[in-house]
Amino acid sequence: TEQKNVEIKLLYMADHDPLTNLLNRRRFREELEYWTALSLRHNNSGALLFLDIDDFKHINDTLGHQVGDELLVRIADMLRDRLRETDILARLGGDEFAVILPHTNTEQVLMLSKQLGELIRNHNFVTKNGRHINICVSIGMVLFPEHGSDADTLLAYSDLALYKAKEEGKNRECLFSSDDKAHLDLQLDWKRRIQDALKYDRFLLYLQPIMEIGTNTIVGYEALL
């Protein structure tokens, strides 16, 4: 019995985040692959949400990691209570949470993401030492199979939608669009070109002189790569 209990505990730990008891990144990815395949097979739609706590690093730096962990557990509990039993919730690491919403359309995912954002930002978090903290989240959304039918694509696109929400001022929800895909493709192209340039030594260094007009002398250089 003791050995069986240990085996059960190890299996649980392999799939779950030790702080929040939510699914971890590895197990969540498996779930995402399963639901995307199912949506293609049965012509159903679903959604993937990325949630990131705004300025969480500042909370950790100023109030300590113990308070940060306390907030993560509270947010995990709030999300778990609000979502449907069929929804899949995970903590991917740090202050990042993710949700799979099976059998969900665009209107439903927009409404739910707005509700989740309001739920967290309107909640008065009180730490164990009595400190009141206001929390806001940014949310990136992607639909499957509309925006992609494999885990890698959906994770990349939802992360991009989250990045866009952060760029637009944080504390908001953003649904992935084809314009975002063009932006991502451009980023990936530049990443490939830079990697190739590093590999094959294609960078050129130029030193452009800075002239002091009054004395007609070179006082420095601007380095250009």
XYZ file of N, CA and C in Angstrom:
675
model
N 0.823 -1.205 0.000
C 0.000 0.000 0.000
C 0.857 1.255 0.000
N 1.890 1.235 0.816
C 2.783 2.399 0.903
C 3.456 2.660 -0.437
N 3.921 1.585 -1.092
C 4.579 1.734 -2.394
C 3.598 2.282 -3.431
N 2.364 1.788 -3.414
C 1.347 2.271 -4.345
C 1.061 3.751 -4.116
N 0.988 4.152 -2.856
C 0.735 5.559 -2.532
C 1.856 6.451 -3.034
N 3.080 5.970 -2.909
C 4.235 6.726 -3.410
C 4.171 6.847 -4.924
N 3.811 5.746 -5.600
C 3.702 5.775 -7.059
C 2.621 6.750 -7.514
N 1.481 6.735 -6.822
C 0.382 7.656 -7.151
C 0.817 9.103 -6.959
N 1.548 9.351 -5.877
C 2.016 10.706 -5.592
C 3.012 11.175 -6.648
N 3.917 10.284 -7.069
C 4.896 10.639 -8.089
C 4.229 10.931 -9.429
N 3.216 10.126 -9.784
C 2.476 10.370 -11.021
C 1.766 11.721 -10.970
N 1.208 12.034 -9.816
C 0.520 13.323 -9.650
C 1.505 14.477 -9.780
N 2.658 14.349 -9.147
C 3.668 15.405 -9.187
C 4.204 15.617 -10.596
N 4.237 14.564 -11.404
C 4.749 14.677 -12.769
C 3.831 15.517 -13.645
N 2.553 15.598 -13.276
C 1.567 16.295 -14.102
C 1.114 17.630 -13.528
N 1.486 17.935 -12.281
C 0.910 19.099 -11.622
C 1.980 20.056 -11.095
N 1.584 21.323 -11.057
C 2.421 22.371 -10.483
C 2.381 22.246 -8.959
N 3.523 22.166 -8.290
C 3.524 21.923 -6.835
C 2.946 23.071 -6.013
N 2.960 24.292 -6.535
C 2.461 25.432 -5.764
C 0.939 25.528 -5.810
N 0.354 25.444 -7.004
C -1.077 25.677 -7.176
C -1.904 24.402 -7.351
N -1.216 23.273 -7.555
C -1.882 21.996 -7.838
C -2.628 21.997 -9.170
N -2.356 22.972 -10.024
C -2.906 22.965 -11.369
C -2.029 22.094 -12.264
N -2.517 21.791 -13.455
C -1.686 21.074 -14.409
C -0.432 21.877 -14.722
N 0.680 21.193 -14.984
C 1.906 21.892 -15.367
C 1.986 22.029 -16.888
N 3.051 22.636 -17.364
C 3.190 22.931 -18.796
C 3.188 21.652 -19.641
N 3.912 20.647 -19.207
C 4.009 19.414 -19.991
C 2.647 18.751 -20.149
N 1.931 18.614 -19.037
C 0.615 17.967 -19.082
C -0.396 18.812 -19.849
N -0.283 20.130 -19.723
C -1.196 21.027 -20.434
C -1.000 20.903 -21.940
N 0.224 20.769 -22.361
C 0.510 20.630 -23.790
C -0.132 19.352 -24.341
N -0.053 18.276 -23.564
C -0.693 17.035 -23.984
C -2.201 17.220 -24.133
N -2.812 17.935 -23.191
C -4.247 18.202 -23.264
C -4.581 19.041 -24.496
N -3.736 20.022 -24.787
C -3.972 20.883 -25.947
C -3.903 20.083 -27.239
N -2.928 19.190 -27.338
C -2.819 18.342 -28.530
C -4.055 17.452 -28.677
N -4.539 16.933 -27.563
C -5.726 16.072 -27.587
C -6.954 16.838 -28.071
N -7.192 18.027 -27.517
C -8.398 18.776 -27.850
C -8.354 19.370 -29.255
N -7.180 19.736 -29.722
C -7.094 20.226 -31.101
C -7.359 19.100 -32.100
N -6.835 17.920 -31.818
C -7.100 16.765 -32.693
C -8.584 16.417 -32.681
N -9.190 16.499 -31.501
C -10.616 16.190 -31.379
C -11.470 17.209 -32.129
N -11.060 18.478 -32.084
C -11.830 19.522 -32.772
C -11.800 19.324 -34.288
N -10.670 18.860 -34.808
C -10.575 18.578 -36.241
C -11.422 17.369 -36.628
N -11.395 16.352 -35.777
C -12.107 15.118 -36.082
C -13.623 15.327 -36.095
N -14.105 16.139 -35.150
C -15.557 16.314 -35.019
C -16.041 17.687 -35.481
N -15.138 18.462 -36.096
C -15.501 19.781 -36.606
C -16.062 20.686 -35.508
N -15.416 20.651 -34.346
C -15.781 21.526 -33.231
C -14.749 22.639 -33.102
N -15.144 23.689 -32.412
C -14.216 24.794 -32.172
C -13.879 24.877 -30.684
N -12.756 25.469 -30.404
C -12.327 25.669 -29.032
C -11.415 26.878 -28.954
N -10.914 27.163 -27.768
C -10.074 28.346 -27.587
C -8.980 28.066 -26.571
N -7.899 28.805 -26.721
C -6.778 28.769 -25.781
C -6.557 30.172 -25.250
N -6.464 30.295 -23.925
C -6.235 31.586 -23.279
C -4.901 31.578 -22.560
N -4.140 32.657 -22.720
C -2.928 32.898 -21.946
C -3.204 34.057 -21.000
N -2.974 33.858 -19.705
C -3.161 34.922 -18.717
C -1.825 35.216 -18.044
N -1.502 36.486 -17.938
C -0.237 36.895 -17.323
C -0.522 38.050 -16.375
N -0.051 37.943 -15.139
C -0.277 38.991 -14.142
C 0.608 40.183 -14.460
N -0.004 41.357 -14.572
C 0.745 42.571 -14.904
C 1.638 42.989 -13.733
N 2.898 43.291 -14.053
C 3.864 43.814 -13.076
C 4.060 42.875 -11.877
N 3.999 41.585 -12.130
C 4.154 40.631 -11.032
C 5.574 40.658 -10.463
N 6.543 40.919 -11.310
C 7.937 40.993 -10.840
C 8.092 42.091 -9.781
N 7.371 43.198 -9.976
C 7.438 44.296 -9.000
C 6.882 43.841 -7.649
N 5.821 43.039 -7.682
C 5.251 42.521 -6.435
C 6.259 41.630 -5.728
N 6.889 40.741 -6.487
C 7.900 39.855 -5.897
C 9.072 40.642 -5.318
N 9.514 41.656 -6.060
C 10.689 42.432 -5.637
C 10.411 43.289 -4.405
N 9.201 43.833 -4.312
C 8.889 44.768 -3.223
C 8.280 44.090 -2.000
N 7.470 43.055 -2.220
C 6.766 42.411 -1.109
C 7.316 41.036 -0.756
N 8.142 40.483 -1.634
C 8.748 39.181 -1.358
C 8.060 38.051 -2.094
N 8.802 36.982 -2.305
C 8.288 35.845 -3.068
C 7.186 35.092 -2.323
N 7.196 35.178 -1.007
C 6.148 34.501 -0.240
C 4.783 35.114 -0.531
N 4.736 36.440 -0.605
C 3.490 37.123 -0.963
C 3.118 36.816 -2.408
N 4.122 36.796 -3.296
C 3.869 36.463 -4.690
C 3.270 35.078 -4.834
N 3.820 34.097 -4.105
C 3.280 32.734 -4.153
C 1.860 32.689 -3.612
N 1.607 33.451 -2.564
C 0.259 33.507 -1.984
C -0.753 34.023 -3.002
N -0.362 35.039 -3.747
C -1.257 35.601 -4.768
C -1.500 34.605 -5.898
N -0.460 33.879 -6.301
C -0.614 32.887 -7.368
C -1.604 31.798 -6.967
N -1.528 31.349 -5.723
C -2.458 30.327 -5.238
C -3.881 30.865 -5.219
N -4.049 32.118 -4.775
C -5.388 32.726 -4.714
C -5.977 32.870 -6.115
N -5.159 33.317 -7.054
C -5.643 33.490 -8.431
C -5.990 32.139 -9.043
N -5.169 31.126 -8.783
C -5.462 29.780 -9.284
C -6.814 29.295 -8.763
N -7.085 29.536 -7.490
C -8.360 29.121 -6.897
C -9.528 29.874 -7.526
N -9.351 31.168 -7.767
C -10.412 31.975 -8.372
C -10.729 31.498 -9.784
N -9.702 31.230 -10.554
C -9.903 30.759 -11.925
C -10.574 29.389 -11.932
N -10.138 28.521 -11.031
C -10.699 27.173 -10.950
C -12.193 27.229 -10.610
N -12.564 28.127 -9.696
C -13.960 28.249 -9.290
C -14.826 28.835 -10.395
N -14.244 29.694 -11.240
C -15.036 30.376 -12.264
C -15.215 29.539 -13.530
N -14.255 28.701 -13.855
C -14.301 27.950 -15.108
C -15.225 26.738 -15.008
N -15.611 26.217 -16.164
C -16.442 25.025 -16.223
C -15.613 23.792 -15.859
N -16.292 22.722 -15.485
C -15.586 21.487 -15.145
C -14.858 20.910 -16.353
N -15.369 21.192 -17.542
C -14.752 20.667 -18.766
C -13.566 21.506 -19.237
N -13.381 22.703 -18.689
C -12.257 23.554 -19.077
C -10.976 23.039 -18.422
N -9.856 23.246 -19.079
C -8.565 22.750 -18.576
C -7.706 23.941 -18.190
N -7.334 24.003 -16.919
C -6.573 25.126 -16.373
C -5.187 24.657 -15.961
N -4.175 25.483 -16.261
C -2.799 25.117 -15.909
C -2.002 26.359 -15.526
N -0.964 26.115 -14.769
C 0.055 27.155 -14.536
C 1.276 26.741 -15.335
N 1.653 27.583 -16.299
C 2.757 27.241 -17.185
C 4.114 27.555 -16.566
N 4.099 28.367 -15.513
C 5.346 28.769 -14.872
C 5.299 30.238 -14.529
N 6.030 30.639 -13.493
C 6.034 32.045 -13.106
C 4.628 32.531 -12.814
N 4.241 33.624 -13.472
C 2.894 34.192 -13.282
C 2.015 33.947 -14.502
N 2.327 32.906 -15.270
C 1.566 32.598 -16.480
C 0.602 31.440 -16.249
N -0.667 31.694 -16.562
C -1.691 30.656 -16.511
C -2.238 30.459 -17.919
N -2.777 29.276 -18.179
C -3.361 28.986 -19.486
C -4.637 28.174 -19.303
N -5.571 28.379 -20.233
C -6.865 27.696 -20.158
C -7.234 27.171 -21.540
N -7.670 25.928 -21.598
C -8.276 25.375 -22.811
C -9.782 25.383 -22.620
N -10.500 25.977 -23.581
C -11.958 26.045 -23.531
C -12.519 25.199 -24.668
N -12.857 23.952 -24.412
C -13.435 23.124 -25.486
C -14.837 23.619 -25.855
N -15.227 23.370 -27.098
C -16.580 23.678 -27.569
C -16.950 25.143 -27.264
N -16.099 26.053 -27.722
C -16.284 27.486 -27.458
C -16.144 28.265 -28.753
N -17.026 29.245 -28.964
C -16.928 30.089 -30.157
C -16.331 31.446 -29.804
N -16.185 32.301 -30.798
C -15.534 33.597 -30.612
C -16.267 34.454 -29.581
N -17.570 34.535 -29.712
C -18.353 35.368 -28.792
C -18.195 34.893 -27.354
N -18.218 33.586 -27.148
C -18.108 33.048 -25.798
C -16.730 33.297 -25.187
N -15.676 33.133 -26.008
C -14.331 33.315 -25.465
C -14.063 34.784 -25.145
N -14.598 35.686 -25.950
C -14.436 37.108 -25.661
C -15.147 37.484 -24.365
N -16.350 36.945 -24.185
C -17.115 37.249 -22.982
C -16.440 36.679 -21.738
N -15.964 35.421 -21.836
C -15.335 34.792 -20.674
C -14.021 35.471 -20.304
N -13.203 35.808 -21.295
C -11.924 36.451 -20.995
C -12.143 37.798 -20.317
N -13.170 38.512 -20.741
C -13.493 39.794 -20.108
C -13.927 39.578 -18.660
N -14.718 38.525 -18.433
C -15.166 38.220 -17.084
C -14.002 37.818 -16.181
N -13.065 37.034 -16.722
C -11.904 36.625 -15.932
C -11.039 37.826 -15.563
N -10.848 38.726 -16.536
C -10.075 39.928 -16.257
C -10.713 40.774 -15.178
N -12.025 40.960 -15.272
C -12.746 41.764 -14.282
C -12.761 41.076 -12.921
N -12.887 39.743 -12.920
C -12.897 38.993 -11.668
C -11.630 39.250 -10.861
N -10.493 39.245 -11.548
C -9.216 39.415 -10.851
C -8.973 40.880 -10.489
N -9.229 41.794 -11.416
C -8.925 43.200 -11.136
C -9.886 43.817 -10.116
N -11.083 43.261 -9.973
C -12.049 43.794 -9.011
C -11.944 43.139 -7.646
N -11.080 42.139 -7.537
C -10.942 41.437 -6.263
C -9.937 42.166 -5.367
N -10.309 42.317 -4.123
C -9.427 42.971 -3.152
C -8.562 41.903 -2.474
N -7.342 41.768 -2.949
C -6.441 40.774 -2.379
C -5.860 41.296 -1.064
N -6.016 40.521 -0.023
C -5.449 40.874 1.283
C -4.492 39.766 1.677
N -3.232 40.112 1.858
C -2.231 39.111 2.219
C -2.379 38.713 3.679
N -1.650 37.683 4.089
C -1.739 37.193 5.459
C -1.301 38.234 6.487
N -0.453 39.162 6.044
C -0.020 40.228 6.963
C -0.888 41.487 6.848
N -2.038 41.359 6.142
C -2.990 42.462 6.085
C -2.747 43.478 4.995
N -1.865 43.187 4.064
C -1.557 44.125 2.983
C -2.594 43.991 1.861
N -3.173 45.132 1.423
C -4.137 45.151 0.326
C -3.387 45.364 -1.001
N -3.695 44.508 -1.980
C -3.006 44.578 -3.274
C -4.033 44.500 -4.402
N -3.896 45.398 -5.357
C -4.733 45.351 -6.555
C -3.965 44.663 -7.674
N -4.603 43.673 -8.293
C -3.965 42.878 -9.329
C -4.704 43.055 -10.648
N -3.943 43.169 -11.734
C -4.524 43.209 -13.077
C -3.857 42.131 -13.929
N -4.581 41.660 -14.942
C -4.025 40.637 -15.825
C -4.190 41.055 -17.280
N -3.281 40.582 -18.100
C -3.410 40.686 -19.554
C -3.703 39.287 -20.083
N -4.582 39.215 -21.091
C -5.024 37.920 -21.607
C -4.885 37.891 -23.124
N -4.240 36.842 -23.634
C -4.164 36.602 -25.068
C -5.013 35.396 -25.430
N -5.761 35.507 -26.534
C -6.698 34.441 -26.920
C -6.439 33.981 -28.349
N -6.661 32.693 -28.584
C -6.548 32.128 -29.923
C -7.603 31.032 -30.053
N -8.155 30.884 -31.269
C -9.192 29.891 -31.512
C -8.631 28.718 -32.303
N -9.135 27.532 -32.007
C -8.743 26.368 -32.811
C -9.995 25.635 -33.293
N -9.958 25.113 -34.515
C -8.812 25.085 -35.447
C -8.695 26.328 -36.341
N -9.469 27.375 -36.061
C -9.467 28.561 -36.930
C -8.082 29.171 -37.083
N -7.362 29.322 -35.993
C -6.050 29.962 -36.044
C -4.905 28.966 -36.109
N -5.191 27.704 -35.859
C -4.148 26.688 -35.895
C -4.684 25.369 -35.389
N -4.044 24.286 -35.789
C -4.527 22.962 -35.416
C -3.462 22.120 -34.726
N -2.375 22.764 -34.286
C -1.356 22.026 -33.536
C -0.912 22.867 -32.350
N -0.380 22.193 -31.338
C -0.059 22.844 -30.075
C 0.971 23.959 -30.236
N 2.031 23.707 -31.016
C 3.094 24.704 -31.173
C 2.558 26.013 -31.760
N 1.742 25.904 -32.800
C 1.189 27.098 -33.440
C 0.290 27.862 -32.487
N -0.597 27.154 -31.804
C -1.544 27.810 -30.906
C -0.828 28.468 -29.719
N 0.169 27.807 -29.178
C 0.919 28.396 -28.064
C 1.664 29.650 -28.513
N 2.238 29.603 -29.713
C 2.959 30.764 -30.238
C 1.997 31.929 -30.493
N 0.840 31.641 -31.084
C -0.111 32.702 -31.419
C -0.763 33.303 -30.175
N -1.069 32.464 -29.198
C -1.663 32.997 -27.971
C -0.658 33.837 -27.206
N 0.606 33.432 -27.246
C 1.663 34.225 -26.618
C 1.821 35.569 -27.323
N 1.678 35.564 -28.634
C 1.767 36.807 -29.396
C 0.593 37.734 -29.076
N -0.608 37.155 -28.952
C -1.775 37.954 -28.579
C -1.597 38.550 -27.184
N -1.001 37.781 -26.274
C -0.719 38.285 -24.932
C 0.287 39.431 -24.987
N 1.312 39.267 -25.800
C 2.328 40.315 -25.967
C 1.697 41.600 -26.500
N 0.748 41.437 -27.428
C 0.065 42.599 -27.987
C -0.754 43.301 -26.911
N -1.430 42.527 -26.056
C -2.194 43.116 -24.954
C -1.280 43.901 -24.025
N -0.089 43.376 -23.782
C 0.881 44.088 -22.939
C 1.335 45.382 -23.619
N 1.608 45.288 -24.935
C 2.067 46.455 -25.681
C 1.034 47.570 -25.690
N -0.245 47.199 -25.707
C -1.327 48.185 -25.789
C -1.682 48.800 -24.443
N -0.924 48.453 -23.410
C -1.127 49.109 -22.126
C -1.438 48.200 -20.965
N -1.439 46.874 -21.187
C -1.709 45.891 -20.136
C -3.168 45.991 -19.668
N -3.530 45.115 -18.722
C -4.868 45.137 -18.107
C -5.971 45.070 -19.159
N -5.806 44.160 -20.139
C -6.785 44.045 -21.213
C -6.710 42.670 -21.854
N -7.702 42.398 -22.729
C -7.768 41.124 -23.431
C -7.537 41.369 -24.921
N -6.865 40.435 -25.577
C -6.571 40.595 -26.999
C -6.737 39.260 -27.718
N -7.538 39.263 -28.797
C -7.752 38.067 -29.611
C -6.792 38.079 -30.792
N -6.142 36.975 -31.042
C -5.189 36.855 -32.146
C -5.862 37.148 -33.481
N -5.135 37.831 -34.369
C -5.654 38.134 -35.700
C -4.582 37.816 -36.745
N -4.986 37.837 -38.022
C -4.048 37.546 -39.109
C -2.929 38.584 -39.164
N -3.222 39.823 -38.768
C -2.174 40.856 -38.720
C -1.084 40.466 -37.732
N -1.495 39.851 -36.631
C -0.526 39.393 -35.641
C 0.364 38.298 -36.236
N -0.234 37.446 -37.080
C 0.535 36.372 -37.708
C 1.622 36.945 -38.620
N 1.259 37.994 -39.368
C 2.255 38.627 -40.235
C 3.403 39.193 -39.404
N 3.059 39.770 -38.253
C 4.076 40.316 -37.357
C 4.972 39.205 -36.820
N 4.349 38.065 -36.461
C 5.125 36.936 -35.946
C 6.022 36.358 -37.027
N 5.478 36.230 -38.258
C 6.284 35.712 -39.365
C 7.505 36.592 -39.611
N 7.308 37.912 -39.494
C 8.422 38.845 -39.682
C 9.465 38.661 -38.592
N 8.996 38.489 -37.350
C 9.917 38.259 -36.239
C 10.726 36.967 -36.448
N 10.033 35.919 -36.854
C 10.707 34.638 -37.069
C 11.712 34.729 -38.210
N 11.348 35.498 -39.258
C 12.256 35.666 -40.389
C 13.520 36.396 -39.958
N 13.361 37.451 -39.165
C 14.529 38.194 -38.690
C 15.380 37.344 -37.747
N 14.706 36.524 -36.927
C 15.447 35.635 -36.031
C 16.310 34.675 -36.832
N 15.730 34.097 -37.901
C 16.473 33.171 -38.750
C 17.640 33.881 -39.428
N 17.380 35.094 -39.930
C 18.441 35.835 -40.632
C 19.585 36.196 -39.689
N 19.260 36.573 -38.471
C 20.299 36.923 -37.494
C 21.108 35.687 -37.107
N 20.396 34.549 -36.923
C 21.103 33.314 -36.594
C 22.051 32.902 -37.725
N 21.592 33.046 -38.965
C 22.445 32.733 -40.111
C 23.655 33.675 -40.166
N 23.409 34.951 -39.885
C 24.500 35.927 -39.925
C 25.552 35.620 -38.858
N 25.102 35.168 -37.679
C 26.037 34.781 -36.625
C 26.814 33.532 -37.029
N 26.105 32.582 -37.616
C 26.727 31.300 -37.978
C 27.764 31.475 -39.073
N 27.463 32.317 -40.083
C 28.350 32.449 -41.251
C 29.143 33.753 -41.256
N 29.178 34.418 -40.098
C 30.003 35.624 -39.937
C 29.667 36.678 -40.993
N 28.399 37.058 -41.084
C 27.951 38.015 -42.091
C 27.723 39.416 -41.524
N 28.054 39.620 -40.266
C 27.914 40.963 -39.693
C 29.113 41.827 -40.094
N 28.840 43.093 -40.362
C 29.892 44.052 -40.679
C 29.854 45.195 -39.667
N 31.014 45.582 -39.201
C 31.117 46.658 -38.215
C 31.622 47.921 -38.899
N 30.896 49.020 -38.696
C 31.302 50.316 -39.232
C 31.467 51.297 -38.075
N 32.498 52.111 -38.160
C 32.688 53.188 -37.197
C 32.505 54.511 -37.944
N 31.448 55.214 -37.625
C 31.124 56.482 -38.305
C 31.627 57.636 -37.452
N 32.522 58.434 -38.000
C 33.114 59.512 -37.184
C 32.100 60.592 -36.807
N 32.252 61.122 -35.594
C 31.455 62.249 -35.107
C 32.356 63.479 -35.116
N 31.958 64.473 -35.908
C 32.803 65.647 -36.115
C 32.345 66.813 -35.246
N 33.304 67.451 -34.556
C 33.050 68.695 -33.842
C 33.263 69.839 -34.841
N 32.167 70.494 -35.231
C 32.218 71.491 -36.300
C 33.115 72.673 -35.926
N 33.038 73.102 -34.679
C 33.797 74.282 -34.270
C 35.289 74.115 -34.435
N 35.793 72.930 -34.112
C 37.241 72.699 -34.183
C 37.640 71.859 -35.385
N 36.606 71.361 -36.124
C 36.845 70.530 -37.303
C 37.690 69.296 -36.970
N 37.379 68.689 -35.807
C 38.123 67.489 -35.397
C 37.131 66.375 -35.068
N 37.608 65.161 -35.202
C 36.805 63.998 -34.857
C 36.893 63.781 -33.342
N 35.711 63.787 -32.693
C 35.692 63.676 -31.213
C 35.192 62.309 -30.751
N 34.740 61.485 -31.678
C 34.266 60.146 -31.282
C 33.737 59.408 -32.494
N 33.193 58.258 -32.251
C 32.657 57.433 -33.332
C 31.328 56.807 -32.909
N 30.445 56.636 -33.885
C 29.217 55.880 -33.686
C 29.436 54.491 -34.290
N 29.244 53.462 -33.481
C 29.442 52.090 -33.941
C 28.136 51.559 -34.558
N 28.212 51.072 -35.760
C 27.051 50.532 -36.467
C 27.340 49.085 -36.851
N 26.385 48.192 -36.589
C 26.557 46.782 -36.932
C 25.583 46.421 -38.044
